[in-house]
XYZ file of N, CA and C in Angstrom:
429
model
N -2.181 50.097 9.497
C -2.530 49.117 10.498
C -1.716 47.850 10.263
N -1.192 47.307 11.322
C -0.356 46.112 11.221
C -1.198 44.896 10.849
N -0.587 44.008 10.119
C -1.240 42.744 9.767
C -0.435 41.615 10.393
N -1.144 40.572 10.786
C -0.499 39.442 11.446
C -0.842 38.161 10.721
N 0.156 37.285 10.645
C -0.020 36.022 9.948
C -0.562 34.923 10.846
N -0.443 35.133 12.165
C -0.937 34.102 13.074
C -1.325 34.732 14.419
N -2.031 33.975 15.194
C -2.525 34.455 16.479
C -1.380 34.753 17.445
N -0.342 33.960 17.396
C 0.795 34.160 18.301
C 1.416 35.541 18.099
N 1.619 35.949 16.866
C 2.188 37.275 16.584
C 1.238 38.390 17.007
N -0.060 38.177 16.786
C -1.059 39.161 17.212
C -1.027 39.325 18.732
N -1.027 38.233 19.462
C -1.000 38.291 20.931
C 0.281 38.936 21.450
N 1.387 38.657 20.782
C 2.663 39.260 21.171
C 2.611 40.779 20.992
N 2.064 41.239 19.879
C 1.947 42.679 19.625
C 0.980 43.326 20.615
N -0.107 42.644 20.925
C -1.065 43.172 21.894
C -0.429 43.291 23.274
N 0.324 42.277 23.680
C 0.963 42.319 24.997
C 1.985 43.446 25.062
N 2.687 43.692 23.969
C 3.654 44.798 23.935
C 2.935 46.135 24.132
N 1.773 46.303 23.510
C 0.998 47.535 23.676
C 0.469 47.664 25.109
N 0.008 46.562 25.672
C -0.476 46.577 27.064
C 0.663 46.935 28.005
N 1.832 46.335 27.804
C 2.989 46.633 28.657
C 3.365 48.109 28.570
N 3.383 48.652 27.364
C 3.709 50.074 27.189
C 2.671 50.938 27.897
N 1.407 50.599 27.741
C 0.333 51.337 28.390
C 0.496 51.308 29.913
N 0.778 50.152 30.461
C 0.893 50.012 31.922
C 2.094 50.778 32.471
N 3.169 50.839 31.699
C 4.383 51.496 32.166
C 4.412 52.990 31.869
N 3.594 53.445 30.949
C 3.588 54.868 30.585
C 2.280 55.532 31.022
N 1.212 55.270 30.279
C -0.067 55.932 30.531
C -0.595 55.659 31.942
N -0.685 54.406 32.318
C -1.242 54.080 33.638
C -0.381 54.663 34.755
N 0.926 54.621 34.599
C 1.810 55.214 35.611
C 1.537 56.707 35.734
N 1.388 57.396 34.619
C 1.113 58.838 34.670
C -0.233 59.132 35.324
N -1.248 58.338 35.009
C -2.561 58.524 35.630
C -2.467 58.275 37.137
N -1.768 57.227 37.523
C -1.604 56.920 38.948
C -0.875 58.047 39.656
N 0.136 58.597 39.021
C 0.860 59.729 39.627
C -0.081 60.907 39.874
N -0.928 61.212 38.919
C -1.865 62.327 39.061
C -2.861 62.053 40.182
N -3.472 60.882 40.152
C -4.476 60.552 41.176
C -3.840 60.484 42.549
N -2.699 59.791 42.666
C -2.078 59.633 43.985
C -1.620 60.970 44.562
N -1.055 61.838 43.749
C -0.618 63.124 44.298
C -1.816 63.964 44.738
N -2.934 63.869 44.031
C -4.156 64.564 44.476
C -4.659 63.985 45.802
N -4.647 62.665 45.906
C -5.096 62.011 47.142
C -4.162 62.366 48.296
N -2.868 62.379 48.052
C -1.903 62.754 49.100
C -2.196 64.155 49.606
N -2.497 65.055 48.698
C -2.811 66.433 49.094
C -3.999 66.460 50.062
N -5.063 65.775 49.702
C -6.276 65.848 50.524
C -6.224 64.966 51.762
N -5.662 63.771 51.649
C -5.686 62.827 52.767
C -4.522 63.032 53.724
N -3.356 63.344 53.198
C -2.161 63.458 54.044
C -1.899 64.917 54.427
N -1.691 65.754 53.445
C -1.276 67.129 53.729
C -2.373 67.969 54.373
N -3.617 67.746 53.990
C -4.698 68.540 54.569
C -5.105 68.083 55.972
N -4.535 66.966 56.452
C -4.952 66.440 57.757
C -4.410 67.244 58.936
N -3.278 67.903 58.762
C -2.736 68.786 59.807
C -1.566 69.565 59.233
N -1.188 70.610 59.927
C -0.012 71.398 59.562
C 1.106 71.046 60.528
N 2.226 70.546 60.024
C 3.318 70.145 60.914
C 3.938 71.346 61.629
N 4.386 71.093 62.844
C 5.025 72.142 63.647
C 6.544 71.959 63.719
N 7.000 70.723 63.546
C 8.404 70.402 63.777
C 9.228 70.244 62.504
N 8.593 70.289 61.374
C 9.327 70.090 60.124
C 8.571 70.761 58.990
N 9.252 70.882 57.856
C 8.646 71.440 56.662
C 8.445 70.313 55.651
N 7.292 70.249 55.096
C 7.001 69.204 54.109
C 7.753 69.466 52.805
N 8.250 68.391 52.215
C 8.955 68.491 50.933
C 8.003 68.467 49.748
N 6.826 67.950 49.927
C 5.789 67.862 48.900
C 6.345 67.305 47.586
N 6.224 68.062 46.498
C 6.663 67.578 45.178
C 8.153 67.783 44.952
N 8.863 68.233 45.970
C 10.308 68.435 45.875
C 11.021 67.344 46.673
N 10.844 66.099 46.248
C 11.469 64.963 46.923
C 10.592 64.341 47.991
N 9.416 64.907 48.206
C 8.511 64.408 49.236
C 7.509 63.406 48.706
N 6.517 63.148 49.518
C 5.531 62.122 49.223
C 4.774 62.382 47.924
N 4.522 63.637 47.596
C 3.773 63.940 46.374
C 4.677 64.240 45.184
N 5.945 63.897 45.280
C 6.853 64.050 44.141
C 6.569 62.927 43.141
N 6.092 63.247 41.939
C 5.781 62.198 40.966
C 6.973 61.299 40.635
N 8.188 61.822 40.771
C 9.372 60.998 40.490
C 9.538 59.868 41.499
N 8.871 59.958 42.646
C 8.962 58.910 43.667
C 7.935 57.800 43.459
N 7.064 57.959 42.483
C 6.046 56.942 42.185
C 6.514 56.201 40.943
N 6.771 54.912 41.109
C 7.360 54.134 40.021
C 6.503 52.911 39.688
N 6.769 52.361 38.518
C 6.118 51.137 38.061
C 7.163 50.024 38.038
N 6.825 48.900 38.660
C 7.721 47.751 38.684
C 7.053 46.594 37.949
N 7.588 46.186 36.786
C 7.039 45.017 36.108
C 7.290 43.769 36.958
N 6.225 43.000 37.187
C 6.336 41.814 38.034
C 6.372 40.530 37.205
N 6.222 40.643 35.891
C 6.180 39.473 35.020
C 4.745 39.020 34.807
N 4.534 38.268 33.767
C 3.212 37.734 33.422
C 2.160 38.831 33.259
N 2.563 40.012 32.806
C 1.628 41.097 32.583
C 1.165 41.814 33.837
N 1.820 41.563 34.955
C 1.457 42.206 36.222
C 2.422 43.344 36.528
N 1.893 44.399 37.128
C 2.694 45.571 37.462
C 2.376 46.011 38.872
N 3.379 46.557 39.522
C 3.206 47.090 40.870
C 3.627 48.559 40.823
N 2.790 49.407 41.379
C 3.088 50.838 41.428
C 3.418 51.179 42.874
N 4.576 51.825 43.080
C 5.093 52.028 44.427
C 5.527 53.473 44.613
N 5.172 54.028 45.767
C 5.695 55.329 46.166
C 6.938 55.039 47.003
N 8.094 55.431 46.485
C 9.381 55.064 47.086
C 9.948 56.126 48.028
N 9.144 57.096 48.426
C 9.637 58.207 49.228
C 10.212 57.731 50.556
N 11.398 58.206 50.846
C 12.044 57.951 52.131
C 11.863 59.171 53.020
N 11.847 58.937 54.299
C 11.763 60.036 55.254
C 13.033 60.879 55.155
N 12.874 62.172 55.336
C 14.016 63.074 55.238
C 14.997 62.776 56.361
N 16.254 62.663 56.015
C 17.362 62.446 56.945
C 17.374 61.062 57.593
N 16.469 60.169 57.201
C 16.438 58.814 57.749
C 16.155 57.844 56.615
N 16.743 56.652 56.686
C 16.485 55.641 55.670
C 15.275 54.812 56.105
N 14.137 55.477 56.144
C 12.893 54.864 56.598
C 11.827 55.132 55.543
N 11.017 54.142 55.271
C 9.943 54.252 54.299
C 8.866 55.198 54.824
N 8.717 56.357 54.201
C 7.753 57.353 54.651
C 6.313 56.875 54.470
N 6.059 56.107 53.425
C 4.708 55.604 53.182
C 4.228 54.781 54.374
N 5.081 53.910 54.897
C 4.705 53.081 56.049
C 4.380 53.945 57.261
N 5.151 54.975 57.473
C 4.900 55.867 58.607
C 3.525 56.508 58.479
N 3.212 56.987 57.314
C 1.954 57.695 57.109
C 0.766 56.738 57.098
N 0.928 55.614 56.446
C -0.181 54.662 56.335
C -0.507 53.987 57.669
N 0.488 53.657 58.471
C 0.240 52.869 59.683
C 0.059 53.709 60.935
N 0.523 54.927 60.931
C 0.418 55.844 62.061
C 1.352 55.505 63.213
N 1.772 54.283 63.359
C 2.642 53.968 64.490
C 3.757 53.025 64.056
N 4.615 53.490 63.167
C 5.673 52.634 62.642
C 6.900 52.613 63.541
N 7.773 51.718 63.219
C 9.098 51.745 63.824
C 9.712 53.102 63.477
N 10.404 53.710 64.370
C 11.030 55.020 64.176
C 10.042 56.178 64.132
N 8.828 55.988 64.614
C 7.833 57.063 64.571
C 8.278 58.264 65.392
N 9.143 58.048 66.365
C 9.572 59.168 67.201
C 10.269 60.258 66.400
N 10.771 59.915 65.213
C 11.428 60.907 64.383
C 10.435 61.857 63.716
N 9.171 61.498 63.735
C 8.182 62.229 62.961
C 7.024 62.709 63.818
N 7.334 63.261 64.946
C 6.345 63.810 65.853
C 5.645 64.968 65.147
N 4.328 64.901 65.031
C 3.591 65.887 64.244
C 3.342 67.193 64.972
N 3.328 67.163 66.284
C 2.917 68.371 66.984
C 3.758 68.693 68.223
N 4.915 68.079 68.335
C 5.804 68.384 69.443
C 5.440 67.701 70.750
N 4.549 66.726 70.726
C 4.107 66.062 71.956
C 4.678 64.660 72.111
N 5.509 64.229 71.159
C 6.037 62.868 71.133
C 4.935 61.822 71.057
N 3.810 62.188 70.506
C 2.701 61.269 70.278
C 2.637 60.936 68.791
N 2.069 59.785 68.452
C 1.879 59.487 67.034
C 0.998 60.547 66.383
N 0.927 60.514 65.081
C 0.223 61.545 64.325
C -1.239 61.701 64.704
N -1.850 60.668 65.221
C -3.230 60.790 65.643
C -4.218 60.134 64.710
N -3.813 59.860 63.501
C -4.702 59.136 62.589
C -3.905 58.508 61.459
N -4.383 57.363 61.031
C -3.783 56.727 59.870
C -4.270 57.478 58.639
N -3.394 57.594 57.676
C -3.745 58.286 56.440
C -3.511 57.337 55.277
N -4.486 56.511 55.010
C -4.368 55.402 54.054
C -4.557 55.881 52.617
N -3.647 56.709 52.159
C -3.780 57.299 50.827
C -3.653 56.278 49.704
N -2.925 55.190 49.920
C -2.753 54.203 48.847
C -4.071 53.509 48.519
N -4.826 53.093 49.529
C -6.111 52.433 49.268
C -7.094 53.402 48.628
N -7.056 54.638 49.042
C -7.945 55.633 48.441
C -7.573 55.844 46.972
N -6.290 55.824 46.656
C -5.843 55.916 45.260
C -6.390 54.740 44.455
N -6.285 53.535 45.010
C -6.819 52.345 44.334
C -8.322 52.495 44.115
N -9.041 52.945 45.139
C -10.488 53.125 45.015
C -10.831 54.102 43.896
N -10.071 55.189 43.798
C -10.304 56.171 42.735
C -10.045 55.561 41.360
N -9.002 54.780 41.229
C -8.694 54.127 39.950
C -9.791 53.143 39.554
N -10.302 52.415 40.529
C -11.312 51.393 40.242
C -12.621 52.001 39.750
N -12.881 53.238 40.054
C -14.133 53.870 39.634
C -14.279 53.903 38.118
N -13.170 54.016 37.398
C -13.238 54.134 35.942
C -12.038 53.453 35.283
N -11.620 52.326 35.830
C -10.393 51.682 35.374
C -10.423 51.347 33.883
N -11.508 50.781 33.400
C -11.556 50.346 32.002
C -11.318 51.534 31.066
N -11.997 52.641 31.326
C -11.815 53.817 30.459
C -10.421 54.421 30.613
N -9.884 54.417 31.828
C -8.528 54.923 32.036
C -7.540 54.070 31.252
N -7.691 52.740 31.368
C -6.799 51.822 30.663
C -6.934 51.999 29.145
N -8.149 52.052 28.652
C -8.390 52.222 27.213
C -7.793 53.519 26.700
N -7.740 54.542 27.537
C -7.191 55.833 27.129
C -5.733 55.789 26.741
N -5.019 54.758 27.190
C -3.608 54.632 26.853
C -3.325 53.659 25.734
N -4.354 53.035 25.224
C -4.170 52.043 24.159
C -4.328 52.707 22.790
N -3.597 52.213 21.788
C -3.734 52.781 20.450
C -5.159 52.574 19.931
N -5.585 53.503 19.121
C -6.948 53.430 18.570
C -6.995 52.512 17.387
């Protein structure tokens, strides 16, 4: 066990552990929860007729598309960076808002109508994390 000569060194070591936890453990937990939520909220909402979903192969549920961005001061932002296939458009915005700019590229059923419902998977992911955040966070910290 490490020993510290002053509070400043102790706080510095603690912040380093928190940063590692937020960038490793918490990111992995978020990837698991978000991909599960995407499956139930987004993919289970309808079967597309005009395109094939990429899923975990470069699609919305690809864990490699979910990243952690350090914002400074111990704050982190977790972002799903998935782009729409063949277009430089943020797929998350299309799915979350239901009526985004360029929605015509993503007609769900061949009717040139919007998808029919917003699929707010990000807020549902946050809600799931909040249910047991303290224990999830503690799970990534050294004992």
